[in-house]
Amino acid sequence: MSDNLYTYGVIEQEDIELEVDGVGEAERVYTVDYRTLSAVVSDIDTTDPERTDEDIEAHNNVLQTVLEYDGGRTIVPMSFGMAFKGARTLKGVLRGARRPLRSALNDIEGTVELGVKIIAPAEDGIPRDEIQADVTDRLSEVSLNETENDLFSDRLIVNKSYLVEREHRDDFDAAIDAIEAAYDDGLRVQYTGPWAPYNFVDIHIGAEKQGGR
């Protein structure tokens, strides 16, 4: 059996074992500890996994499972493809990135990421700037932080990710309901999540990964 470890993200130190389909057809997801941190991992036969739709979905499903585990866990998500040659190499990476990982966990403790898109009708004669400002004001009041994502379509009025406290998720849901009620004349609201907070952490460990191969 290979000693390679595929890494999904990092949580506060805790012994967790999950029966969930992982990347590379893994059937078991577990944790590897370094001091106050635990990496969520599964076994894999390569350190360079192919970026297939199936494995990308598995990566996201594992993060979702951890996010919802036993009342919810805070996880710093890794980008797809972070595989290391054994626990020793992985622990070396955790050691080198301990401070930013620790800081990121503190920053996102007890939060989830939620996505909001507001889409205009095909025949657009609506006050886009006013709607954008109103929606932004409403959702800023019930969130901790937000990121502006690309308006990749002419019909997109709003495309944002929000960092929301779990305990205030109902308030955010209510704000979305109010927006839908206020703009029920052709606007479409796409509301997704909860997700691991990808858009609110910025940790780069690619160099350490390469060195561990």
PDB file of N, CA and C in Angstrom, residues 146-211:
ATOM      1  N   GLU A 146     -17.042  39.708   2.587  1.00  0.00           N
ATOM      2  CA  GLU A 146     -17.531  39.344   1.259  1.00  0.00           C
ATOM      3  C   GLU A 146     -16.421  39.507   0.235  1.00  0.00           C
ATOM      4  N   THR A 147     -16.529  38.763  -0.840  1.00  0.00           N
ATOM      5  CA  THR A 147     -15.606  38.914  -1.963  1.00  0.00           C
ATOM      6  C   THR A 147     -16.413  39.133  -3.234  1.00  0.00           C
ATOM      7  N   GLU A 148     -15.901  39.971  -4.088  1.00  0.00           N
ATOM      8  CA  GLU A 148     -16.532  40.268  -5.371  1.00  0.00           C
ATOM      9  C   GLU A 148     -15.994  39.290  -6.403  1.00  0.00           C
ATOM     10  N   ASN A 149     -16.877  38.498  -6.990  1.00  0.00           N
ATOM     11  CA  ASN A 149     -16.478  37.555  -8.039  1.00  0.00           C
ATOM     12  C   ASN A 149     -16.774  38.146  -9.418  1.00  0.00           C
ATOM     13  N   ASP A 150     -16.230  37.526 -10.453  1.00  0.00           N
ATOM     14  CA  ASP A 150     -16.353  38.070 -11.803  1.00  0.00           C
ATOM     15  C   ASP A 150     -17.815  38.128 -12.261  1.00  0.00           C
ATOM     16  N   LEU A 151     -18.178  39.225 -12.880  1.00  0.00           N
ATOM     17  CA  LEU A 151     -19.473  39.316 -13.557  1.00  0.00           C
ATOM     18  C   LEU A 151     -19.271  38.796 -14.974  1.00  0.00           C
ATOM     19  N   PHE A 152     -19.234  37.474 -15.088  1.00  0.00           N
ATOM     20  CA  PHE A 152     -18.823  36.834 -16.344  1.00  0.00           C
ATOM     21  C   PHE A 152     -19.920  36.823 -17.401  1.00  0.00           C
ATOM     22  N   SER A 153     -21.102  37.309 -17.046  1.00  0.00           N
ATOM     23  CA  SER A 153     -22.214  37.400 -17.994  1.00  0.00           C
ATOM     24  C   SER A 153     -22.809  38.793 -17.928  1.00  0.00           C
ATOM     25  N   ASP A 154     -23.293  39.294 -19.064  1.00  0.00           N
ATOM     26  CA  ASP A 154     -23.930  40.604 -19.087  1.00  0.00           C
ATOM     27  C   ASP A 154     -25.190  40.634 -18.220  1.00  0.00           C
ATOM     28  N   ARG A 155     -25.756  39.478 -17.940  1.00  0.00           N
ATOM     29  CA  ARG A 155     -26.993  39.420 -17.153  1.00  0.00           C
ATOM     30  C   ARG A 155     -26.729  39.352 -15.644  1.00  0.00           C
ATOM     31  N   LEU A 156     -25.486  39.182 -15.256  1.00  0.00           N
ATOM     32  CA  LEU A 156     -25.162  39.114 -13.829  1.00  0.00           C
ATOM     33  C   LEU A 156     -25.130  40.520 -13.224  1.00  0.00           C
ATOM     34  N   ILE A 157     -25.916  40.721 -12.187  1.00  0.00           N
ATOM     35  CA  ILE A 157     -25.912  41.990 -11.461  1.00  0.00           C
ATOM     36  C   ILE A 157     -25.030  41.882 -10.224  1.00  0.00           C
ATOM     37  N   VAL A 158     -25.128  40.766  -9.536  1.00  0.00           N
ATOM     38  CA  VAL A 158     -24.337  40.495  -8.336  1.00  0.00           C
ATOM     39  C   VAL A 158     -23.753  39.099  -8.443  1.00  0.00           C
ATOM     40  N   ASN A 159     -22.495  38.961  -8.095  1.00  0.00           N
ATOM     41  CA  ASN A 159     -21.854  37.643  -7.987  1.00  0.00           C
ATOM     42  C   ASN A 159     -20.837  37.731  -6.853  1.00  0.00           C
ATOM     43  N   LYS A 160     -21.263  37.334  -5.646  1.00  0.00           N
ATOM     44  CA  LYS A 160     -20.419  37.508  -4.470  1.00  0.00           C
ATOM     45  C   LYS A 160     -20.415  36.244  -3.605  1.00  0.00           C
ATOM     46  N   SER A 161     -19.341  36.118  -2.850  1.00  0.00           N
ATOM     47  CA  SER A 161     -19.250  35.103  -1.809  1.00  0.00           C
ATOM     48  C   SER A 161     -19.245  35.811  -0.467  1.00  0.00           C
ATOM     49  N   TYR A 162     -19.947  35.212   0.489  1.00  0.00           N
ATOM     50  CA  TYR A 162     -20.082  35.828   1.818  1.00  0.00           C
ATOM     51  C   TYR A 162     -19.588  34.878   2.895  1.00  0.00           C
ATOM     52  N   LEU A 163     -18.896  35.448   3.866  1.00  0.00           N
ATOM     53  CA  LEU A 163     -18.471  34.708   5.047  1.00  0.00           C
ATOM     54  C   LEU A 163     -19.492  34.986   6.146  1.00  0.00           C
ATOM     55  N   VAL A 164     -20.141  33.913   6.609  1.00  0.00           N
ATOM     56  CA  VAL A 164     -21.275  34.059   7.524  1.00  0.00           C
ATOM     57  C   VAL A 164     -21.066  33.159   8.738  1.00  0.00           C
ATOM     58  N   GLU A 165     -21.355  33.689   9.919  1.00  0.00           N
ATOM     59  CA  GLU A 165     -21.286  32.876  11.130  1.00  0.00           C
ATOM     60  C   GLU A 165     -22.390  31.824  11.112  1.00  0.00           C
ATOM     61  N   ARG A 166     -22.059  30.614  11.483  1.00  0.00           N
ATOM     62  CA  ARG A 166     -23.059  29.538  11.507  1.00  0.00           C
ATOM     63  C   ARG A 166     -24.294  29.943  12.315  1.00  0.00           C
ATOM     64  N   GLU A 167     -24.049  30.566  13.467  1.00  0.00           N
ATOM     65  CA  GLU A 167     -25.165  30.883  14.350  1.00  0.00           C
ATOM     66  C   GLU A 167     -26.050  31.991  13.804  1.00  0.00           C
ATOM     67  N   HIS A 168     -25.581  32.695  12.770  1.00  0.00           N
ATOM     68  CA  HIS A 168     -26.383  33.738  12.144  1.00  0.00           C
ATOM     69  C   HIS A 168     -26.813  33.363  10.728  1.00  0.00           C
ATOM     70  N   ARG A 169     -26.714  32.080  10.399  1.00  0.00           N
ATOM     71  CA  ARG A 169     -27.108  31.619   9.066  1.00  0.00           C
ATOM     72  C   ARG A 169     -28.588  31.899   8.803  1.00  0.00           C
ATOM     73  N   ASP A 170     -29.439  31.758   9.821  1.00  0.00           N
ATOM     74  CA  ASP A 170     -30.871  32.022   9.632  1.00  0.00           C
ATOM     75  C   ASP A 170     -31.107  33.479   9.242  1.00  0.00           C
ATOM     76  N   ASP A 171     -30.313  34.391   9.795  1.00  0.00           N
ATOM     77  CA  ASP A 171     -30.462  35.815   9.441  1.00  0.00           C
ATOM     78  C   ASP A 171     -30.108  36.046   7.977  1.00  0.00           C
ATOM     79  N   PHE A 172     -29.064  35.351   7.515  1.00  0.00           N
ATOM     80  CA  PHE A 172     -28.673  35.490   6.110  1.00  0.00           C
ATOM     81  C   PHE A 172     -29.751  34.896   5.212  1.00  0.00           C
ATOM     82  N   ASP A 173     -30.276  33.733   5.599  1.00  0.00           N
ATOM     83  CA  ASP A 173     -31.361  33.114   4.824  1.00  0.00           C
ATOM     84  C   ASP A 173     -32.562  34.061   4.722  1.00  0.00           C
ATOM     85  N   ALA A 174     -32.885  34.704   5.843  1.00  0.00           N
ATOM     86  CA  ALA A 174     -34.020  35.627   5.843  1.00  0.00           C
ATOM     87  C   ALA A 174     -33.767  36.819   4.929  1.00  0.00           C
ATOM     88  N   ALA A 175     -32.525  37.301   4.896  1.00  0.00           N
ATOM     89  CA  ALA A 175     -32.187  38.417   4.003  1.00  0.00           C
ATOM     90  C   ALA A 175     -32.333  38.003   2.537  1.00  0.00           C
ATOM     91  N   ILE A 176     -31.940  36.768   2.219  1.00  0.00           N
ATOM     92  CA  ILE A 176     -32.117  36.265   0.855  1.00  0.00           C
ATOM     93  C   ILE A 176     -33.605  36.192   0.513  1.00  0.00           C
ATOM     94  N   ASP A 177     -34.427  35.690   1.444  1.00  0.00           N
ATOM     95  CA  ASP A 177     -35.875  35.615   1.212  1.00  0.00           C
ATOM     96  C   ASP A 177     -36.450  37.002   0.949  1.00  0.00           C
ATOM     97  N   ALA A 178     -35.982  37.996   1.713  1.00  0.00           N
ATOM     98  CA  ALA A 178     -36.484  39.365   1.547  1.00  0.00           C
ATOM     99  C   ALA A 178     -36.076  39.933   0.192  1.00  0.00           C
ATOM    100  N   ILE A 179     -34.872  39.615  -0.250  1.00  0.00           N
ATOM    101  CA  ILE A 179     -34.419  40.077  -1.570  1.00  0.00           C
ATOM    102  C   ILE A 179     -35.264  39.452  -2.668  1.00  0.00           C
ATOM    103  N   GLU A 180     -35.533  38.160  -2.550  1.00  0.00           N
ATOM    104  CA  GLU A 180     -36.365  37.481  -3.552  1.00  0.00           C
ATOM    105  C   GLU A 180     -37.771  38.080  -3.589  1.00  0.00           C
ATOM    106  N   ALA A 181     -38.304  38.408  -2.415  1.00  0.00           N
ATOM    107  CA  ALA A 181     -39.644  39.012  -2.361  1.00  0.00           C
ATOM    108  C   ALA A 181     -39.648  40.418  -2.958  1.00  0.00           C
ATOM    109  N   ALA A 182     -38.573  41.168  -2.730  1.00  0.00           N
ATOM    110  CA  ALA A 182     -38.499  42.551  -3.219  1.00  0.00           C
ATOM    111  C   ALA A 182     -38.321  42.625  -4.728  1.00  0.00           C
ATOM    112  N   TYR A 183     -37.673  41.614  -5.287  1.00  0.00           N
ATOM    113  CA  TYR A 183     -37.354  41.650  -6.724  1.00  0.00           C
ATOM    114  C   TYR A 183     -37.900  40.399  -7.416  1.00  0.00           C
ATOM    115  N   ASP A 184     -39.205  40.215  -7.289  1.00  0.00           N
ATOM    116  CA  ASP A 184     -39.830  39.026  -7.880  1.00  0.00           C
ATOM    117  C   ASP A 184     -40.356  39.285  -9.285  1.00  0.00           C
ATOM    118  N   ASP A 185     -39.862  40.360  -9.911  1.00  0.00           N
ATOM    119  CA  ASP A 185     -40.376  40.751 -11.220  1.00  0.00           C
ATOM    120  C   ASP A 185     -39.404  40.377 -12.344  1.00  0.00           C
ATOM    121  N   GLY A 186     -38.843  39.201 -12.245  1.00  0.00           N
ATOM    122  CA  GLY A 186     -37.978  38.731 -13.324  1.00  0.00           C
ATOM    123  C   GLY A 186     -36.552  38.455 -12.919  1.00  0.00           C
ATOM    124  N   LEU A 187     -36.114  39.040 -11.826  1.00  0.00           N
ATOM    125  CA  LEU A 187     -34.759  38.743 -11.351  1.00  0.00           C
ATOM    126  C   LEU A 187     -34.705  37.322 -10.795  1.00  0.00           C
ATOM    127  N   ARG A 188     -33.567  36.680 -10.996  1.00  0.00           N
ATOM    128  CA  ARG A 188     -33.385  35.333 -10.457  1.00  0.00           C
ATOM    129  C   ARG A 188     -32.248  35.351  -9.448  1.00  0.00           C
ATOM    130  N   VAL A 189     -32.486  34.772  -8.278  1.00  0.00           N
ATOM    131  CA  VAL A 189     -31.481  34.689  -7.228  1.00  0.00           C
ATOM    132  C   VAL A 189     -30.966  33.254  -7.155  1.00  0.00           C
ATOM    133  N   GLN A 190     -29.656  33.096  -7.316  1.00  0.00           N
ATOM    134  CA  GLN A 190     -29.004  31.798  -7.121  1.00  0.00           C
ATOM    135  C   GLN A 190     -28.229  31.853  -5.808  1.00  0.00           C
ATOM    136  N   TYR A 191     -28.645  31.026  -4.868  1.00  0.00           N
ATOM    137  CA  TYR A 191     -28.092  31.035  -3.513  1.00  0.00           C
ATOM    138  C   TYR A 191     -27.525  29.652  -3.232  1.00  0.00           C
ATOM    139  N   THR A 192     -26.222  29.573  -3.006  1.00  0.00           N
ATOM    140  CA  THR A 192     -25.571  28.270  -2.867  1.00  0.00           C
ATOM    141  C   THR A 192     -24.754  28.192  -1.582  1.00  0.00           C
ATOM    142  N   GLY A 193     -24.495  26.967  -1.141  1.00  0.00           N
ATOM    143  CA  GLY A 193     -23.698  26.728   0.048  1.00  0.00           C
ATOM    144  C   GLY A 193     -24.500  25.938   1.079  1.00  0.00           C
ATOM    145  N   PRO A 194     -23.940  25.737   2.241  1.00  0.00           N
ATOM    146  CA  PRO A 194     -22.653  26.296   2.693  1.00  0.00           C
ATOM    147  C   PRO A 194     -21.455  25.565   2.106  1.00  0.00           C
ATOM    148  N   TRP A 195     -20.377  26.320   1.915  1.00  0.00           N
ATOM    149  CA  TRP A 195     -19.120  25.783   1.401  1.00  0.00           C
ATOM    150  C   TRP A 195     -18.007  26.028   2.416  1.00  0.00           C
ATOM    151  N   ALA A 196     -16.939  25.259   2.272  1.00  0.00           N
ATOM    152  CA  ALA A 196     -15.714  25.615   2.991  1.00  0.00           C
ATOM    153  C   ALA A 196     -15.257  26.981   2.470  1.00  0.00           C
ATOM    154  N   PRO A 197     -14.727  27.846   3.327  1.00  0.00           N
ATOM    155  CA  PRO A 197     -14.476  29.248   2.950  1.00  0.00           C
ATOM    156  C   PRO A 197     -13.239  29.464   2.077  1.00  0.00           C
ATOM    157  N   TYR A 198     -13.264  28.922   0.872  1.00  0.00           N
ATOM    158  CA  TYR A 198     -12.147  29.075  -0.069  1.00  0.00           C
ATOM    159  C   TYR A 198     -11.775  30.529  -0.303  1.00  0.00           C
ATOM    160  N   ASN A 199     -12.788  31.363  -0.450  1.00  0.00           N
ATOM    161  CA  ASN A 199     -12.544  32.747  -0.848  1.00  0.00           C
ATOM    162  C   ASN A 199     -12.064  33.633   0.295  1.00  0.00           C
ATOM    163  N   PHE A 200     -11.906  33.054   1.480  1.00  0.00           N
ATOM    164  CA  PHE A 200     -11.534  33.870   2.632  1.00  0.00           C
ATOM    165  C   PHE A 200     -10.269  33.368   3.319  1.00  0.00           C
ATOM    166  N   VAL A 201      -9.552  32.491   2.662  1.00  0.00           N
ATOM    167  CA  VAL A 201      -8.227  32.083   3.131  1.00  0.00           C
ATOM    168  C   VAL A 201      -7.254  32.212   1.966  1.00  0.00           C
ATOM    169  N   ASP A 202      -6.010  32.506   2.272  1.00  0.00           N
ATOM    170  CA  ASP A 202      -4.999  32.723   1.229  1.00  0.00           C
ATOM    171  C   ASP A 202      -3.679  32.126   1.711  1.00  0.00           C
ATOM    172  N   ILE A 203      -3.561  30.812   1.545  1.00  0.00           N
ATOM    173  CA  ILE A 203      -2.366  30.108   2.004  1.00  0.00           C
ATOM    174  C   ILE A 203      -1.769  29.347   0.825  1.00  0.00           C
ATOM    175  N   HIS A 204      -0.495  29.560   0.581  1.00  0.00           N
ATOM    176  CA  HIS A 204       0.172  28.910  -0.553  1.00  0.00           C
ATOM    177  C   HIS A 204       1.257  27.968  -0.026  1.00  0.00           C
ATOM    178  N   ILE A 205       1.092  26.676  -0.308  1.00  0.00           N
ATOM    179  CA  ILE A 205       2.093  25.711   0.158  1.00  0.00           C
ATOM    180  C   ILE A 205       2.614  24.863  -0.995  1.00  0.00           C
ATOM    181  N   GLY A 206       2.482  25.381  -2.202  1.00  0.00           N
ATOM    182  CA  GLY A 206       2.912  24.621  -3.375  1.00  0.00           C
ATOM    183  C   GLY A 206       4.378  24.283  -3.375  1.00  0.00           C
ATOM    184  N   ALA A 207       5.237  25.209  -2.919  1.00  0.00           N
ATOM    185  CA  ALA A 207       6.667  24.944  -2.922  1.00  0.00           C
ATOM    186  C   ALA A 207       7.030  23.797  -1.992  1.00  0.00           C
ATOM    187  N   GLU A 208       6.386  23.763  -0.809  1.00  0.00           N
ATOM    188  CA  GLU A 208       6.638  22.677   0.117  1.00  0.00           C
ATOM    189  C   GLU A 208       6.187  21.352  -0.475  1.00  0.00           C
ATOM    190  N   LYS A 209       5.056  21.399  -1.203  1.00  0.00           N
ATOM    191  CA  LYS A 209       4.540  20.178  -1.818  1.00  0.00           C
ATOM    192  C   LYS A 209       5.555  19.616  -2.817  1.00  0.00           C
ATOM    193  N   GLN A 210       6.097  20.481  -3.664  1.00  0.00           N
ATOM    194  CA  GLN A 210       7.056  20.028  -4.650  1.00  0.00           C
ATOM    195  C   GLN A 210       8.282  19.414  -3.973  1.00  0.00           C
ATOM    196  N   GLY A 211       8.728  20.037  -2.894  1.00  0.00           N
ATOM    197  CA  GLY A 211       9.914  19.546  -2.220  1.00  0.00           C
ATOM    198  C   GLY A 211       9.722  18.197  -1.562  1.00  0.00           C
TER     199      GLY A 211
END
